């Protein structure tokens, strides 16, 4: 793909915010997908006239996910039929947690989603911290999950306790790499908690494991906080084990229902999430568009139009 890019902002507040941040930091022109919703709830999409062929199309999949996804498919199909080359950036990739058939007969949502995006013309795909890296294989093209944790660790350095007093934990062994990436940049030790989820009820169980929590500040790092159940259970257990305070950090803050209250009631001192989803009261958001912009810096170096 040629190096001259322009930014096309997809639908929703998060898409627009990321598109503006990326366009401004790279000095690229920005255009908006025009959209409206008809009185019966159906979506209308129009692609404005674009002066260049190479498009950095930023379309987030924040709730309502299905609507956003449909808008993305309409836009991608139109862009392809008009002969544009499209790099798709989706900061929050909905459906990423349904990445296998946990129970017989379950649809593997992320596989279909990535196949659809590719087949409708996205040539490259970028997201922030996909739930499982392995899911990217379903996109038959260049597909990248950007790592937000070193950047978040830098931003949070003056808001959190001193690294030497801190233990960074992942809420399960499978996610320990997230704790490691954050801890390496923050300068702390890291470890993991043993978590198990009942696939039918969704209930989370934390199993006892010797964690040197006593007298320490704990930062729990996860990819997503949804209902807050995982973080709240972990926080309670760690405070019972003598941790002095517990902070929750995640790339994506869905924070559905009473998640924020649930976290507060469990003793979590502060909640920090990326800004890949709409903001919630009582939660600190870290702007992550620089993590996306950095990935496309070569555009500046090689001369954008
Ligand atoms: C699951 O494996 C994810 O990494 C998160 O731990 C999970 O989505 C968090 O969900 P909740 O906040 O509902 O416990």
CSV table of C-alpha atoms in Angstrom, one decimal, residues 2-302:
chain,number,residue,atom,x,y,z
A,2,UNK,CA,1.2,3.5,-0.9
A,3,UNK,CA,2.2,5.7,2.1
A,4,UNK,CA,-0.2,8.6,1.5
A,5,UNK,CA,-3.0,8.1,4.0
A,6,UNK,CA,-6.1,10.0,5.1
A,7,UNK,CA,-8.1,9.3,8.2
A,8,UNK,CA,-11.8,8.3,8.0
A,9,UNK,CA,-13.7,8.6,11.3
A,10,UNK,CA,-16.3,5.9,11.7
A,11,UNK,CA,-19.5,6.1,13.8
A,12,UNK,CA,-19.7,6.8,17.5
A,13,UNK,CA,-18.0,9.1,19.9
A,14,UNK,CA,-14.9,6.8,20.5
A,15,UNK,CA,-14.2,6.3,16.7
A,16,UNK,CA,-14.3,10.1,16.2
A,17,UNK,CA,-12.1,10.8,19.2
A,18,UNK,CA,-9.4,8.3,18.1
A,19,UNK,CA,-9.6,9.6,14.5
A,20,UNK,CA,-9.1,13.1,15.6
A,21,UNK,CA,-6.2,12.2,17.9
A,22,UNK,CA,-4.4,10.1,15.3
A,23,UNK,CA,-5.0,12.6,12.4
A,24,UNK,CA,-3.8,15.5,14.5
A,25,UNK,CA,-0.6,13.7,15.8
A,26,UNK,CA,0.3,12.5,12.3
A,27,UNK,CA,-0.7,15.7,10.4
A,28,UNK,CA,-3.2,13.8,8.3
A,29,UNK,CA,-6.5,15.0,6.8
A,30,UNK,CA,-9.6,13.7,8.5
A,31,UNK,CA,-13.1,12.9,7.0
A,32,UNK,CA,-16.2,11.5,8.7
A,33,UNK,CA,-18.4,8.7,7.7
A,34,UNK,CA,-21.8,10.2,7.5
A,35,UNK,CA,-24.4,8.3,9.4
A,36,UNK,CA,-27.9,8.5,10.8
A,37,UNK,CA,-30.5,6.1,12.2
A,38,UNK,CA,-33.9,6.0,10.5
A,39,UNK,CA,-37.1,6.2,12.7
A,40,UNK,CA,-37.4,2.4,12.5
A,41,UNK,CA,-33.9,1.9,13.8
A,42,UNK,CA,-32.1,1.0,10.6
A,43,UNK,CA,-28.7,2.5,9.9
A,44,UNK,CA,-27.8,4.8,7.1
A,45,UNK,CA,-24.1,5.2,6.0
A,46,UNK,CA,-22.6,7.5,3.4
A,47,UNK,CA,-18.9,7.7,2.5
A,48,UNK,CA,-17.9,11.3,1.6
A,49,UNK,CA,-15.8,12.0,-1.4
A,50,UNK,CA,-12.2,11.2,-0.4
A,51,UNK,CA,-9.3,12.7,-2.3
A,52,UNK,CA,-6.8,9.8,-1.7
A,53,UNK,CA,-7.1,6.1,-2.2
A,54,UNK,CA,-5.4,4.9,1.1
A,55,UNK,CA,-7.7,5.1,4.1
A,56,UNK,CA,-7.0,4.7,7.8
A,57,UNK,CA,-10.6,3.9,8.7
A,58,UNK,CA,-11.1,4.1,12.5
A,59,UNK,CA,-14.3,2.3,13.6
A,60,UNK,CA,-14.7,1.2,17.2
A,61,UNK,CA,-17.0,-1.6,18.3
A,62,UNK,CA,-18.3,-0.1,21.5
A,63,UNK,CA,-21.9,-0.8,22.6
A,64,UNK,CA,-24.3,-1.1,20.9
A,65,UNK,CA,-21.8,-3.5,19.4
A,66,UNK,CA,-24.1,-5.1,16.8
A,67,UNK,CA,-25.1,-1.7,15.4
A,68,UNK,CA,-21.5,-0.5,15.2
A,69,UNK,CA,-20.5,-3.7,13.5
A,70,UNK,CA,-23.3,-3.4,10.9
A,71,UNK,CA,-22.2,0.3,10.3
A,72,UNK,CA,-18.6,-1.0,9.8
A,73,UNK,CA,-19.7,-3.6,7.3
A,74,UNK,CA,-21.7,-1.1,5.3
A,75,UNK,CA,-18.8,1.3,5.2
A,76,UNK,CA,-16.2,-1.3,4.4
A,77,UNK,CA,-18.3,-2.7,1.5
A,78,UNK,CA,-18.9,0.8,0.1
A,79,UNK,CA,-15.2,1.7,0.4
A,80,UNK,CA,-14.2,-1.5,-1.4
A,81,UNK,CA,-16.7,-1.0,-4.2
A,82,UNK,CA,-15.3,2.5,-4.7
A,83,UNK,CA,-11.8,1.1,-5.0
A,84,UNK,CA,-10.2,2.4,-1.8
A,85,UNK,CA,-7.4,0.6,0.1
A,86,UNK,CA,-8.5,0.3,3.7
A,87,UNK,CA,-6.5,-0.1,6.9
A,88,UNK,CA,-9.1,-0.7,9.7
A,89,UNK,CA,-8.4,0.4,13.2
A,90,UNK,CA,-10.8,-0.9,15.9
A,91,UNK,CA,-9.5,0.2,19.3
A,92,UNK,CA,-12.0,-2.0,21.2
A,93,UNK,CA,-12.8,-5.3,19.4
A,94,UNK,CA,-16.2,-6.5,20.6
A,95,UNK,CA,-16.8,-10.2,20.8
A,96,UNK,CA,-13.1,-11.0,21.3
A,97,UNK,CA,-13.8,-13.1,24.4
A,98,UNK,CA,-15.9,-15.6,22.6
A,99,UNK,CA,-12.8,-17.1,21.0
A,100,UNK,CA,-13.6,-20.7,21.1
A,101,UNK,CA,-16.4,-23.2,21.5
A,102,UNK,CA,-16.3,-23.4,25.4
A,103,UNK,CA,-19.6,-25.3,25.3
A,104,UNK,CA,-20.6,-27.6,22.4
A,105,UNK,CA,-22.6,-25.6,19.8
A,106,UNK,CA,-21.3,-22.1,20.7
A,107,UNK,CA,-20.6,-19.8,17.9
A,108,UNK,CA,-17.0,-18.6,17.8
A,109,UNK,CA,-17.9,-14.9,17.4
A,110,UNK,CA,-14.4,-13.4,17.1
A,111,UNK,CA,-13.6,-15.8,14.2
A,112,UNK,CA,-16.6,-14.8,12.1
A,113,UNK,CA,-16.1,-11.1,13.0
A,114,UNK,CA,-12.5,-11.1,11.7
A,115,UNK,CA,-13.3,-13.1,8.6
A,116,UNK,CA,-16.1,-10.7,7.8
A,117,UNK,CA,-14.0,-7.6,8.2
A,118,UNK,CA,-11.3,-9.1,5.9
A,119,UNK,CA,-13.8,-10.4,3.3
A,120,UNK,CA,-15.4,-7.0,3.1
A,121,UNK,CA,-12.2,-5.3,2.2
A,122,UNK,CA,-10.1,-4.4,5.2
A,123,UNK,CA,-6.6,-5.1,4.0
A,124,UNK,CA,-4.9,-4.6,7.4
A,125,UNK,CA,-6.4,-4.7,10.9
A,126,UNK,CA,-5.2,-3.0,14.1
A,127,UNK,CA,-6.8,-3.2,17.5
A,128,UNK,CA,-5.7,-2.5,21.1
A,129,UNK,CA,-5.0,-5.5,23.4
A,130,UNK,CA,-7.1,-8.2,21.9
A,131,UNK,CA,-8.3,-10.7,24.4
A,132,UNK,CA,-6.3,-13.6,22.9
A,133,UNK,CA,-3.5,-12.9,20.4
A,134,UNK,CA,-4.2,-16.2,18.7
A,135,UNK,CA,-7.6,-14.9,17.4
A,136,UNK,CA,-5.8,-12.6,15.0
A,137,UNK,CA,-5.2,-15.7,12.8
A,138,UNK,CA,-8.8,-15.5,11.7
A,139,UNK,CA,-8.0,-12.3,9.8
A,140,UNK,CA,-6.3,-13.4,6.6
A,141,UNK,CA,-4.0,-10.4,6.3
A,142,UNK,CA,-1.8,-8.2,8.5
A,143,UNK,CA,-3.4,-8.1,11.9
A,144,UNK,CA,-1.9,-6.4,14.9
A,145,UNK,CA,-2.8,-6.1,18.6
A,146,UNK,CA,-1.2,-3.0,20.0
A,147,UNK,CA,0.2,-3.2,23.5
A,148,UNK,CA,-1.1,-0.4,25.7
A,149,UNK,CA,0.4,-1.4,29.0
A,150,UNK,CA,3.9,0.2,28.8
A,151,UNK,CA,2.3,3.5,27.7
A,152,UNK,CA,-0.3,3.2,30.5
A,153,UNK,CA,2.4,2.4,33.0
A,154,UNK,CA,4.2,5.6,32.0
A,155,UNK,CA,1.1,7.7,32.3
A,156,UNK,CA,0.1,6.2,35.6
A,157,UNK,CA,3.6,6.5,37.1
A,158,UNK,CA,2.8,9.6,39.1
A,159,UNK,CA,-0.7,8.5,40.1
A,160,UNK,CA,0.2,5.2,41.7
A,161,UNK,CA,2.5,4.2,44.6
A,162,UNK,CA,6.2,3.9,44.1
A,163,UNK,CA,7.1,0.8,41.9
A,164,UNK,CA,9.3,-0.8,44.6
A,165,UNK,CA,6.2,-1.0,47.0
A,166,UNK,CA,4.0,-2.4,44.2
A,167,UNK,CA,3.2,-6.0,43.1
A,168,UNK,CA,1.5,-6.2,39.7
A,169,UNK,CA,-0.9,-9.2,39.3
A,170,UNK,CA,-2.9,-10.7,36.5
A,171,UNK,CA,-6.2,-12.2,37.5
A,172,UNK,CA,-5.3,-15.6,36.0
A,173,UNK,CA,-2.2,-17.4,34.8
A,174,UNK,CA,-3.3,-17.2,31.1
A,175,UNK,CA,-3.1,-13.4,31.3
A,176,UNK,CA,0.3,-13.2,33.2
A,177,UNK,CA,1.9,-11.6,30.1
A,178,UNK,CA,-0.3,-8.5,30.6
A,179,UNK,CA,1.0,-8.1,34.2
A,180,UNK,CA,4.6,-8.7,33.0
A,181,UNK,CA,4.3,-6.0,30.3
A,182,UNK,CA,2.9,-3.5,32.7
A,183,UNK,CA,5.3,-4.4,35.5
A,184,UNK,CA,8.4,-4.2,33.2
A,185,UNK,CA,7.6,-0.7,32.2
A,186,UNK,CA,6.5,0.3,35.7
A,187,UNK,CA,9.6,-1.3,37.4
A,188,UNK,CA,7.7,-3.6,39.7
A,189,UNK,CA,7.5,-7.3,40.4
A,190,UNK,CA,4.7,-9.3,39.0
A,191,UNK,CA,2.7,-12.5,39.7
A,192,UNK,CA,-0.7,-14.0,39.0
A,193,UNK,CA,-3.9,-15.1,40.8
A,194,UNK,CA,-5.6,-18.4,40.1
A,195,UNK,CA,-9.0,-17.8,38.6
A,196,UNK,CA,-11.7,-20.2,37.4
A,197,UNK,CA,-14.9,-19.2,35.6
A,198,UNK,CA,-18.0,-21.4,35.5
A,199,UNK,CA,-18.8,-21.5,31.8
A,200,UNK,CA,-22.5,-22.0,32.4
A,201,UNK,CA,-23.2,-19.5,35.2
A,202,UNK,CA,-20.3,-17.1,34.4
A,203,UNK,CA,-19.5,-17.1,38.2
A,204,UNK,CA,-15.8,-16.4,38.9
A,205,UNK,CA,-13.8,-18.3,41.6
A,206,UNK,CA,-10.5,-17.3,43.0
A,207,UNK,CA,-8.4,-20.1,44.4
A,208,UNK,CA,-6.0,-19.6,47.2
A,209,UNK,CA,-2.4,-19.2,46.1
A,210,UNK,CA,0.5,-17.9,48.1
A,211,UNK,CA,0.9,-14.3,47.0
A,212,UNK,CA,3.3,-11.9,48.9
A,213,UNK,CA,0.5,-9.3,49.2
A,214,UNK,CA,0.9,-8.4,52.9
A,215,UNK,CA,1.9,-4.7,53.3
A,216,UNK,CA,2.1,-4.1,49.5
A,217,UNK,CA,0.2,-2.0,47.1
A,218,UNK,CA,-1.3,-4.3,44.4
A,219,UNK,CA,-2.1,-3.3,40.8
A,220,UNK,CA,-4.3,-5.8,39.1
A,221,UNK,CA,-3.9,-5.7,35.3
A,222,UNK,CA,-6.5,-7.2,33.0
A,223,UNK,CA,-7.6,-6.6,29.4
A,224,UNK,CA,-11.3,-5.9,30.1
A,225,UNK,CA,-13.4,-5.0,33.1
A,226,UNK,CA,-16.9,-5.9,32.2
A,227,UNK,CA,-19.2,-6.6,35.2
A,228,UNK,CA,-16.3,-6.0,37.6
A,229,UNK,CA,-16.7,-9.5,39.1
A,230,UNK,CA,-13.1,-10.6,38.4
A,231,UNK,CA,-11.5,-7.5,39.8
A,232,UNK,CA,-13.8,-7.3,42.8
A,233,UNK,CA,-13.2,-10.9,43.9
A,234,UNK,CA,-9.4,-10.5,43.5
A,235,UNK,CA,-9.4,-7.2,45.4
A,236,UNK,CA,-11.3,-8.7,48.3
A,237,UNK,CA,-9.1,-11.7,48.5
A,238,UNK,CA,-5.9,-9.5,48.4
A,239,UNK,CA,-7.1,-7.1,51.0
A,240,UNK,CA,-8.0,-10.1,53.3
A,241,UNK,CA,-4.4,-11.3,52.8
A,242,UNK,CA,-3.1,-8.0,54.1
A,243,UNK,CA,-2.5,-5.8,50.9
A,244,UNK,CA,-2.5,-2.2,51.9
A,245,UNK,CA,-4.4,-1.0,48.8
A,246,UNK,CA,-5.5,-2.4,45.5
A,247,UNK,CA,-5.7,-0.6,42.1
A,248,UNK,CA,-7.5,-1.9,39.0
A,249,UNK,CA,-6.0,-1.3,35.6
A,250,UNK,CA,-7.5,-2.5,32.3
A,251,UNK,CA,-7.1,-1.6,28.6
A,252,UNK,CA,-10.9,-1.7,28.1
A,253,UNK,CA,-13.5,-0.5,30.6
A,254,UNK,CA,-16.9,-1.8,29.7
A,255,UNK,CA,-18.0,-1.4,33.3
A,256,UNK,CA,-21.5,-2.6,32.7
A,257,UNK,CA,-24.3,-2.5,35.3
A,258,UNK,CA,-23.1,-1.6,38.7
A,259,UNK,CA,-19.5,-2.5,38.0
A,260,UNK,CA,-18.0,0.7,39.3
A,261,UNK,CA,-19.9,0.4,42.7
A,262,UNK,CA,-19.0,-3.3,42.9
A,263,UNK,CA,-15.3,-2.4,42.5
A,264,UNK,CA,-15.5,0.4,45.1
A,265,UNK,CA,-17.4,-1.9,47.6
A,266,UNK,CA,-14.7,-4.5,47.2
A,267,UNK,CA,-12.1,-2.0,48.3
A,268,UNK,CA,-10.5,-1.1,45.0
A,269,UNK,CA,-8.9,2.3,45.6
A,270,UNK,CA,-8.8,3.6,42.0
A,271,UNK,CA,-9.8,2.3,38.6
A,272,UNK,CA,-7.8,3.2,35.5
A,273,UNK,CA,-8.9,2.1,32.0
A,274,UNK,CA,-8.0,3.0,28.5
A,275,UNK,CA,-10.4,5.3,26.6
A,276,UNK,CA,-11.5,2.7,24.1
A,277,UNK,CA,-15.0,2.8,25.5
A,278,UNK,CA,-17.2,5.7,26.6
A,279,UNK,CA,-16.2,7.3,30.0
A,280,UNK,CA,-17.8,6.3,33.3
A,281,UNK,CA,-18.1,8.4,36.4
A,282,UNK,CA,-15.5,7.5,39.1
A,283,UNK,CA,-13.1,5.9,36.6
A,284,UNK,CA,-9.9,7.4,35.3
A,285,UNK,CA,-9.4,7.0,31.6
A,286,UNK,CA,-6.0,7.0,29.9
A,287,UNK,CA,-6.0,8.3,26.3
A,288,UNK,CA,-4.6,5.6,24.1
A,289,UNK,CA,-4.7,7.2,20.7
A,290,UNK,CA,-0.9,7.8,20.9
A,291,UNK,CA,-0.4,4.1,21.0
A,292,UNK,CA,-2.2,3.9,17.6
A,293,UNK,CA,-0.6,7.0,16.2
A,294,UNK,CA,2.9,5.7,17.0
A,295,UNK,CA,2.2,2.6,14.8
A,296,UNK,CA,1.7,4.8,11.8
A,297,UNK,CA,4.5,7.3,12.3
A,298,UNK,CA,6.2,6.0,9.2
A,299,UNK,CA,3.5,8.0,7.3
A,300,UNK,CA,5.1,11.2,8.6
A,301,UNK,CA,8.6,9.9,8.0
A,302,UNK,CA,7.9,8.9,4.4
